[in-house]
CSV table of C-alpha atoms and ligand atoms in Angstrom, one decimal:
chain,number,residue,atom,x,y,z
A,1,UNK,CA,109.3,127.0,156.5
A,2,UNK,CA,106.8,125.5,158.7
A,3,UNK,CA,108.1,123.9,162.6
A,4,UNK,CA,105.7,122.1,164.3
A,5,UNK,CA,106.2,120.9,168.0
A,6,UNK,CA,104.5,117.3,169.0
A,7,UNK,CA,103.3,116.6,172.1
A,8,UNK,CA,103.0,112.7,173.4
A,9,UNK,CA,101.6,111.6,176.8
A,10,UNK,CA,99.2,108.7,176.0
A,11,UNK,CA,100.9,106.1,177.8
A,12,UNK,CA,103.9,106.2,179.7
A,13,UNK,CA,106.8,108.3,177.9
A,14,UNK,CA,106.2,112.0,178.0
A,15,UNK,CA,107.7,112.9,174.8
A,16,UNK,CA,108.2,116.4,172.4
A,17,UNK,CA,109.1,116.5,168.9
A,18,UNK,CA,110.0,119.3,167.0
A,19,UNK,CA,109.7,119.1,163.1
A,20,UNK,CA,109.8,121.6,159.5
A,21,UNK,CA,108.1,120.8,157.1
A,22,UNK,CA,111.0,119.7,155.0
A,23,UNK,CA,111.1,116.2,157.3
A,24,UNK,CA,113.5,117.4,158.7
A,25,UNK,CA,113.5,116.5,162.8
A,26,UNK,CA,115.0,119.5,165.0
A,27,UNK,CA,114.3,117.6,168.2
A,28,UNK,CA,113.4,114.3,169.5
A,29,UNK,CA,113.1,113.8,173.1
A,30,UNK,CA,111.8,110.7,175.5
A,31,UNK,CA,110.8,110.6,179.1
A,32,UNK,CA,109.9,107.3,179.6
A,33,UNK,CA,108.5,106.4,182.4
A,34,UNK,CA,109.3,102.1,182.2
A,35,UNK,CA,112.1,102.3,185.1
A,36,UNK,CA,109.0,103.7,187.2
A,37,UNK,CA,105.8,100.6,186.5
A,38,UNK,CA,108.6,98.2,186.3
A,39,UNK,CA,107.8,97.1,189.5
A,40,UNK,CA,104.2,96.8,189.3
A,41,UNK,CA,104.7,94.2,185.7
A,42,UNK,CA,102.9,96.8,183.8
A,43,UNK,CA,101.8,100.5,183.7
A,44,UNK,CA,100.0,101.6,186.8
A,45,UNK,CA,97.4,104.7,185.2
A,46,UNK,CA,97.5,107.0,187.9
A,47,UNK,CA,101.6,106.8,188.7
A,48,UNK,CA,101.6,107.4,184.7
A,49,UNK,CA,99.5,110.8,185.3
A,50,UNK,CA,101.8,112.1,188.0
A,51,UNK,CA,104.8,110.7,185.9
A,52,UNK,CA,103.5,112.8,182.8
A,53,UNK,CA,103.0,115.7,185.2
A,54,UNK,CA,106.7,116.0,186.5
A,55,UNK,CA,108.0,115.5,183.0
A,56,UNK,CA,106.2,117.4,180.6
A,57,UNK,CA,107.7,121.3,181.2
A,58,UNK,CA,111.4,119.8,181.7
A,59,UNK,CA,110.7,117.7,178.3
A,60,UNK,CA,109.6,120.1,176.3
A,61,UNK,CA,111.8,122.5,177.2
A,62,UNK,CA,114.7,120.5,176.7
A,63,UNK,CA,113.4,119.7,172.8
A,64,UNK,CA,113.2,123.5,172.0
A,65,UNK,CA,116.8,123.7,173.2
A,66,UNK,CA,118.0,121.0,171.7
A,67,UNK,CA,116.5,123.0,168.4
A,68,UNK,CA,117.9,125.9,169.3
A,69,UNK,CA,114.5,127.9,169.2
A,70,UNK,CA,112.5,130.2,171.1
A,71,UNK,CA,108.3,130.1,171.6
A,72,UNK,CA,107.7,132.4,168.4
A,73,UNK,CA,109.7,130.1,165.9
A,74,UNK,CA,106.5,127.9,166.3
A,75,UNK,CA,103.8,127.7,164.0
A,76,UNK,CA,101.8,125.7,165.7
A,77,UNK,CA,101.9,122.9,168.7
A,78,UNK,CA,100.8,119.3,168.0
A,79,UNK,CA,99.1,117.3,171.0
A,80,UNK,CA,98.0,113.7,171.0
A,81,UNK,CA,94.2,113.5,171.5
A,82,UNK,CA,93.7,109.9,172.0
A,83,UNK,CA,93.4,106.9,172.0
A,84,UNK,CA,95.4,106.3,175.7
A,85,UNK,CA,94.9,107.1,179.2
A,86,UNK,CA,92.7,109.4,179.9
A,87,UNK,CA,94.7,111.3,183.5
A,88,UNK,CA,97.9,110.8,180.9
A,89,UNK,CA,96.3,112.0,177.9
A,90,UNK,CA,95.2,115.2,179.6
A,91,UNK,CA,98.8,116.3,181.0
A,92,UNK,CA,100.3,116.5,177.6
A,93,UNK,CA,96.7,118.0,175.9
A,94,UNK,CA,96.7,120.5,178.9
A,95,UNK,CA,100.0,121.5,178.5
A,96,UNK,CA,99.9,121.8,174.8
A,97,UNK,CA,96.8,123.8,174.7
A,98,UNK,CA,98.4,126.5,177.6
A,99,UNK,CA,101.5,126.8,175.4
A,100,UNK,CA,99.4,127.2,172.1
A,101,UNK,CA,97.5,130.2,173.8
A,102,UNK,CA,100.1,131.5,175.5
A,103,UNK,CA,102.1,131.9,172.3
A,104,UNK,CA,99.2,132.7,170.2
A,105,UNK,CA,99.9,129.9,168.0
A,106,UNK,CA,97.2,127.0,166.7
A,107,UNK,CA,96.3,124.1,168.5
A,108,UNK,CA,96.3,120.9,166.5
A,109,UNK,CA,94.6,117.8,167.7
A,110,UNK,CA,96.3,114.4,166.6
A,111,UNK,CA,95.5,110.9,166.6
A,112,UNK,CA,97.9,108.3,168.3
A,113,UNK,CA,98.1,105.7,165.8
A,114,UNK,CA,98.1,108.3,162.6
A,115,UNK,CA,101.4,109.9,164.6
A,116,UNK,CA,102.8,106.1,164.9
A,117,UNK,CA,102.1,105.4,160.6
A,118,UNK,CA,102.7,108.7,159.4
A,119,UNK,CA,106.1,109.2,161.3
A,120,UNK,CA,107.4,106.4,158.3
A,121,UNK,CA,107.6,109.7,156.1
A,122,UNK,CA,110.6,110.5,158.3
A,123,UNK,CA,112.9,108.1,157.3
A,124,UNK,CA,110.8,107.1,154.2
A,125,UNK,CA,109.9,109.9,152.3
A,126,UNK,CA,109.2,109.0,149.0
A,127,UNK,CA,106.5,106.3,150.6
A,128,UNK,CA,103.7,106.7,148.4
A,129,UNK,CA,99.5,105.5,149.1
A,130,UNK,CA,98.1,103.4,148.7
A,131,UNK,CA,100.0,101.6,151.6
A,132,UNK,CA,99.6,98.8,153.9
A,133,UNK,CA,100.2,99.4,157.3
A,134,UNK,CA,100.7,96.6,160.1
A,135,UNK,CA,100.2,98.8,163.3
A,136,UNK,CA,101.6,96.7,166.1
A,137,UNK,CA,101.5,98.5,169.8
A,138,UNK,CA,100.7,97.7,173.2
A,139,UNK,CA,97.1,98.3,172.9
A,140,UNK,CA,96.8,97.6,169.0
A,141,UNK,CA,97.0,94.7,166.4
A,142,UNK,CA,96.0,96.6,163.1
A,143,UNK,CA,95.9,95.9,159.7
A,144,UNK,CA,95.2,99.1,157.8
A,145,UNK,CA,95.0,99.7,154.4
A,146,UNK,CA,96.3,103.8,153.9
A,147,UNK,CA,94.6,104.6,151.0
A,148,UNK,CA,95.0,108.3,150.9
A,149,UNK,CA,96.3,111.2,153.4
A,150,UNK,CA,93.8,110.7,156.2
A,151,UNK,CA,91.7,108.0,154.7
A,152,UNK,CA,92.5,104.6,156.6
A,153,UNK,CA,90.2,101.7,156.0
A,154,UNK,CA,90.7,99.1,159.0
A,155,UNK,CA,91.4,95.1,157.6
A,156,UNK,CA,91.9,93.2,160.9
A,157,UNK,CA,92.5,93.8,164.6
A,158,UNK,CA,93.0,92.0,167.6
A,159,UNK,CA,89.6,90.4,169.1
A,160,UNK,CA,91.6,90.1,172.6
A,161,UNK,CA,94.7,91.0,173.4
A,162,UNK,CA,97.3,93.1,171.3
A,163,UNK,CA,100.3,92.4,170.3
A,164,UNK,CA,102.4,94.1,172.2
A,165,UNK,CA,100.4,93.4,175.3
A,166,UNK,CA,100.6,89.0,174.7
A,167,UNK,CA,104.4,90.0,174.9
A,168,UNK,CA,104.0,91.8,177.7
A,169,UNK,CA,101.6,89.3,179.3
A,170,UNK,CA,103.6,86.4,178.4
A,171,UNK,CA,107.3,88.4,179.7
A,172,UNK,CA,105.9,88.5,182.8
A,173,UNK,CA,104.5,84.9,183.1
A,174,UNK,CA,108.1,83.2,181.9
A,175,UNK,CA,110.0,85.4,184.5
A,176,UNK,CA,111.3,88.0,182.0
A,177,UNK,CA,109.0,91.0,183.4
A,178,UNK,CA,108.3,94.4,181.6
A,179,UNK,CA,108.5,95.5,178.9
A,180,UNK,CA,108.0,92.0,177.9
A,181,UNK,CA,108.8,92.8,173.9
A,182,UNK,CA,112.2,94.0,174.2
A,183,UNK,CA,112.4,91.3,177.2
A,184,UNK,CA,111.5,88.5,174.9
A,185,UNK,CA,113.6,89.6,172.1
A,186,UNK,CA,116.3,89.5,174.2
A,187,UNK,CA,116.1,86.1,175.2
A,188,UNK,CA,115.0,84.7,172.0
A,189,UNK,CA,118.5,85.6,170.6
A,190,UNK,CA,119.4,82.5,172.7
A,191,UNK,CA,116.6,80.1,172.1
A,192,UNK,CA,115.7,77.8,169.3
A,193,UNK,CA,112.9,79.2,167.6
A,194,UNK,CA,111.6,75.4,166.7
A,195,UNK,CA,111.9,74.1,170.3
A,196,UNK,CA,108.2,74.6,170.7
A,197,UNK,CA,105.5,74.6,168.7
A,198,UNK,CA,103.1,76.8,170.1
A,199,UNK,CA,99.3,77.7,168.8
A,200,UNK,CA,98.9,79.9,165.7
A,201,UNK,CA,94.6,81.5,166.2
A,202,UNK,CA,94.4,81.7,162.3
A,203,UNK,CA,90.8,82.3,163.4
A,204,UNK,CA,88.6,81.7,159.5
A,205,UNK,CA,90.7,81.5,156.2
A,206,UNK,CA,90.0,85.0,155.2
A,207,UNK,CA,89.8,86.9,158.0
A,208,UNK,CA,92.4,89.6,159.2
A,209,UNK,CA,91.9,89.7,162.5
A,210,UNK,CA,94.0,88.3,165.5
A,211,UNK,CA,93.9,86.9,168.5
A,212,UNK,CA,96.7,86.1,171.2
A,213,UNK,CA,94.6,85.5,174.2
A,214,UNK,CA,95.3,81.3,173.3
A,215,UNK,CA,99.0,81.6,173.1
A,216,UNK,CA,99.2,83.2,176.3
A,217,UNK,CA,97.0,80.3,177.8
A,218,UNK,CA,98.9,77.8,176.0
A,219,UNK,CA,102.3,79.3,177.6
A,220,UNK,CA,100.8,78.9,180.8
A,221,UNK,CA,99.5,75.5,180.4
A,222,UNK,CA,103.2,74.8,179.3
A,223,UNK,CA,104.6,75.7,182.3
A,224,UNK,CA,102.2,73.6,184.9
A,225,UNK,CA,102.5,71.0,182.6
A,226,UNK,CA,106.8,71.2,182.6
A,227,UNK,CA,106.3,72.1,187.0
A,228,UNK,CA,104.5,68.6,186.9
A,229,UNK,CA,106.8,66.4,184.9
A,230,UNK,CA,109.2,67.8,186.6
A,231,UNK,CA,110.8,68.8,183.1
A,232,UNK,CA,113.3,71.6,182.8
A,233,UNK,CA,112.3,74.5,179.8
A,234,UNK,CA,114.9,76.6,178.9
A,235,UNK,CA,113.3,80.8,179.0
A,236,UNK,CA,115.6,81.4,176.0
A,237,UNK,CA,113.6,78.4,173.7
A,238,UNK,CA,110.1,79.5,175.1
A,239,UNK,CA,110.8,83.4,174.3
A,240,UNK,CA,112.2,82.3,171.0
A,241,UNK,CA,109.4,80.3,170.3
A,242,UNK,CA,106.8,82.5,171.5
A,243,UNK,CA,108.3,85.3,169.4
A,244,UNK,CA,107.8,83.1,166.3
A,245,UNK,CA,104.6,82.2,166.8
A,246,UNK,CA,103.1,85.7,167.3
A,247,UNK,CA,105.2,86.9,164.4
A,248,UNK,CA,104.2,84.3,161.9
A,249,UNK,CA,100.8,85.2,162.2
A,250,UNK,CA,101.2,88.9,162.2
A,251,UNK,CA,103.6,88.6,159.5
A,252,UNK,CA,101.3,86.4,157.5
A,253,UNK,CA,97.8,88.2,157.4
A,254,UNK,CA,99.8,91.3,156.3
A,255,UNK,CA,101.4,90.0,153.5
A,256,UNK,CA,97.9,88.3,152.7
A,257,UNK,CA,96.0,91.5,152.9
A,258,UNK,CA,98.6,93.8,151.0
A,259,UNK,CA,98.4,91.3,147.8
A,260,UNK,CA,94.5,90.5,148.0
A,261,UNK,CA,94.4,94.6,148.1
A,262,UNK,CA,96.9,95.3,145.7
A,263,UNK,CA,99.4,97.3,147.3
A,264,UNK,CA,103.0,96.9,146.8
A,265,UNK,CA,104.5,98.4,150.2
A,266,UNK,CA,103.6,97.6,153.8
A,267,UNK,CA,104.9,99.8,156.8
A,268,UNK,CA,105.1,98.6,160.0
A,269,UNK,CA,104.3,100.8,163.0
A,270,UNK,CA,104.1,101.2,166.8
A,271,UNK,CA,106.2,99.4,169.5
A,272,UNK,CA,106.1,95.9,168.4
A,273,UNK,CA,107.5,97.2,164.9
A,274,UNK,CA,111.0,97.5,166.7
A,275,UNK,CA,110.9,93.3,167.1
A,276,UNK,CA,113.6,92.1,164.2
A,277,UNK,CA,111.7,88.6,164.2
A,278,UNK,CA,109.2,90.4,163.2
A,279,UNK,CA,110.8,92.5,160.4
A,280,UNK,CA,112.3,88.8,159.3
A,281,UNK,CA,109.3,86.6,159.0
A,282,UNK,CA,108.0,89.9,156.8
A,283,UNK,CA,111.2,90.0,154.7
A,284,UNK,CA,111.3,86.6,154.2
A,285,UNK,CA,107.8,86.3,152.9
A,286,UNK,CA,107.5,89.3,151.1
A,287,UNK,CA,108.3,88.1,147.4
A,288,UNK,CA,108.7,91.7,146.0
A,289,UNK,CA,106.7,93.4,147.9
A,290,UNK,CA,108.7,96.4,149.6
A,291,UNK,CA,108.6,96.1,153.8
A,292,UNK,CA,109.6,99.4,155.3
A,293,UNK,CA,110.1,100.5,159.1
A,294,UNK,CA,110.8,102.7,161.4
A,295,UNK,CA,114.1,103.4,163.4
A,296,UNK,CA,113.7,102.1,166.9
A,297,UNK,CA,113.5,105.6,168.2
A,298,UNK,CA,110.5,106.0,166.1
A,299,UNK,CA,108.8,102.8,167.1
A,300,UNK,CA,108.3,103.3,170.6
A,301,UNK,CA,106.1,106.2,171.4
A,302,UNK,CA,107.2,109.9,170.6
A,303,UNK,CA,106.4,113.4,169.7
A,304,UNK,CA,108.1,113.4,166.6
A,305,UNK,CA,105.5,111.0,165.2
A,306,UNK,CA,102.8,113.6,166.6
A,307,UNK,CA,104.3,116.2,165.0
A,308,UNK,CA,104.5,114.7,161.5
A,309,UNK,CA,100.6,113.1,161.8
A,310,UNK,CA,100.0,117.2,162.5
A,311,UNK,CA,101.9,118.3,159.1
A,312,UNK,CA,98.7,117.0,157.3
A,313,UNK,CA,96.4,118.9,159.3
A,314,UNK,CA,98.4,122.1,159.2
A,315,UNK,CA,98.5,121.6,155.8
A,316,UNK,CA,94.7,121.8,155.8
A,317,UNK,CA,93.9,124.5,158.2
A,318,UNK,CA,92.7,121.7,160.2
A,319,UNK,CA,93.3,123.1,164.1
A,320,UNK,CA,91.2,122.6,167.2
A,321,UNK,CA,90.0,125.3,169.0
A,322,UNK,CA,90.3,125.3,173.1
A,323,UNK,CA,87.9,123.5,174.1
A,324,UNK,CA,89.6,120.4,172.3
A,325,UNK,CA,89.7,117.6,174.8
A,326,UNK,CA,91.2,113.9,175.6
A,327,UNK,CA,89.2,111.1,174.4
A,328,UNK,CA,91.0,107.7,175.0
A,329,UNK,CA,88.6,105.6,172.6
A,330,UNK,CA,89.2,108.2,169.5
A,331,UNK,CA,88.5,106.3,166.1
A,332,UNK,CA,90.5,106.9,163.0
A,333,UNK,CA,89.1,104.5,160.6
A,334,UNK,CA,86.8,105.1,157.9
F,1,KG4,O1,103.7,101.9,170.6
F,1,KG4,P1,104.1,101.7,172.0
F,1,KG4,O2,105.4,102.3,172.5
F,1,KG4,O3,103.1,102.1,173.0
F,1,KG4,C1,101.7,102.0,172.8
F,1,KG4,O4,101.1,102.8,172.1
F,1,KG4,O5,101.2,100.9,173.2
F,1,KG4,O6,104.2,100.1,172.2
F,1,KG4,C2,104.6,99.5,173.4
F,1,KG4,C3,104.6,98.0,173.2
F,1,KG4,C4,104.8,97.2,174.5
F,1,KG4,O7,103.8,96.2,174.6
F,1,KG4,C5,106.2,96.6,174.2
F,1,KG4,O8,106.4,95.3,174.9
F,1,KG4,C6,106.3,96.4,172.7
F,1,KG4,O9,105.6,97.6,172.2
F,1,KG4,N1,107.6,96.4,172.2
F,1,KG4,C7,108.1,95.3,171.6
F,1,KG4,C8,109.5,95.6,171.3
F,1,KG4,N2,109.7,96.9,171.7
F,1,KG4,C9,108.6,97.3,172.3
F,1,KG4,N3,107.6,94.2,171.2
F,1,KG4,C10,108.3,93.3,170.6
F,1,KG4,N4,109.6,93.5,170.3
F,1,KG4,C11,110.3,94.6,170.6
F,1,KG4,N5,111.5,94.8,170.3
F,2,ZN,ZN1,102.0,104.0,170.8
């Protein structure tokens, strides 16, 4: 049996994972960090770094507990390599590559957004490629077709802002601060979704990409407009409405892509996945195709998810020697 320990620190959750290669999860713990940038409406970088710092020894320490192993039941340690911030990528890389020598175990480099698609195999084991995958963060809008084991071919993207980061952006301007995406769910379970009909960018009829730079402009626009008039808008019917329009479109180009390319499944993956409009509009629309998830604890960021995208590499040989090091605009597409 093969354990594998995953080591997050892109953002702002310091995270470890410890997995076999069974699928089964030994450990699973989070350090997050949102109590901490709350105040600043957003994640400060360097506070992250020093965050990531203070955390990472107690974290991972507390996962191989929790899994009831010592250093040498290891068979290799898992970091992510990018994309993310670079002082916050390098505490969890750093730390990762001390341990790996220190134990005289491999070093295996993995990419942040592989970890968020691959970790569906967790709950979702019998998943097979080719897949669709909608991966939804707060610095990504992706529509991926998974063709193969480490063969991703990149359908659509954001052309401003992501997903996650027009919730975010839009949280903060209607009051409801950060993390706007849980924020805004929140609210929405309150609100009329049809109060307001705000913009849809279906930028040109066959293109996948996104764009939610207008929507936040439109909600701000709302507001002045409502502050003049001196009309009264209810935060639950704006976050309700807000959350429809951004999951309409997302949920739309998916299902689009996934029957123009034939595939029968799409996963969703990364924060924004956790949103249950989301996972609705998707349901709703999907007409036989199969729309899988992951648990909430899987959504948000986490080592697990490192540690299963690092399966396929073990499986390979594929390790990084020492000199592996961050890189916060890593590619994974073909
Ligand atoms: O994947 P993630 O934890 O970190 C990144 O890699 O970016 O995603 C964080 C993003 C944030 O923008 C957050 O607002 C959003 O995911 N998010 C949600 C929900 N939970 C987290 N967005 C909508 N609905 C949610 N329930
Ligand atoms: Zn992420």
């Amino acid at each position: 049996m093969t354990i594998i320990l995953g080591i997050e620190s892109s953002c702002d959750e310091t995270a470890a994972g410890i997995i076999t290669d069974k699928g089964e999860v030994l450990a699973n713990v989070i350090a997050s960090q949102v109590d901490v940038h709350k105040i600043y409406g957003g994640v400060v970088p360097e506070i992250a770094s020093r965050q990531h710092l203070l955390a990472i020894s107690p974290t991972v320490e507390e996962a191989m507990q929790k899994a009831g192993l010592v250093w040498q039941d290891l068979d290799a340690v898992a970091v992510t390599q990018g994309p993310g911030l670079v002082g916050a990528l390098l505490v969890g890389l750093s730390y990762g590559k001390g341990l790996a020598q220190a134990i005289g175990k491999p070093i295996i480099g993995v990419h942040h957004l592989e970890g968020h698609l691959l970790v569906n195999f967790i709950e979702h084991p019998n998943l097979q490629y080719p897949f669709l995958a909608l991966i939804v963060s707060g610095s990504h809008s992706d529509i991926v077709l998974a063709k193969a084991p480490g063969r991703y071919q990149l359908l659509g993207q954001s052309r401003d802002d992501a997903a996650g980061e027009a919730f975010d952006k839009i949280s903060r301007a209607i009051g409801l601060g950060y993390p706007g995406g849980p924020a805004i769910q929140k609210a929405a379970q309150n609100g009329d979704p049809q109060k307001y009909t705000f913009p849809r960018a279906w930028l040109e009829a066959d293109s996948f990409d996104f764009s939610f730079s207008g929507l936040k402009s439109a909600i701000l626009n709302f507001i002045r407009q409502c502050e003049k008039k001196g009309e009264i808008w209810r935060v639950e019917d704006v976050a309700a409405s807000v959350q429809m329009a951004i999951c309409d479109v997302l949920s739309a180009k998916a299902i689009r892509a996934a029957r123009l390319f034939g595939v029968n499944t799409i996963v969703l993956a990364g924060g924004v996945a956790a949103n249950s409009c989301l996972r609705n509009c998707l349901r709703e629309r999907a007409d036989g195709l199969q729309i899988l998830w992951p648990s909430p604890i899987y959504c948000t960021d986490n080592g697990v998810m490192i540690a299963q995208a690092a399966l396929r590499k073990w499986e390979k040989k594929d390790f990084a020697d020492f000199s592996l090091n961050a890189c916060p605009g890593l590619q994974l597409y073909e």
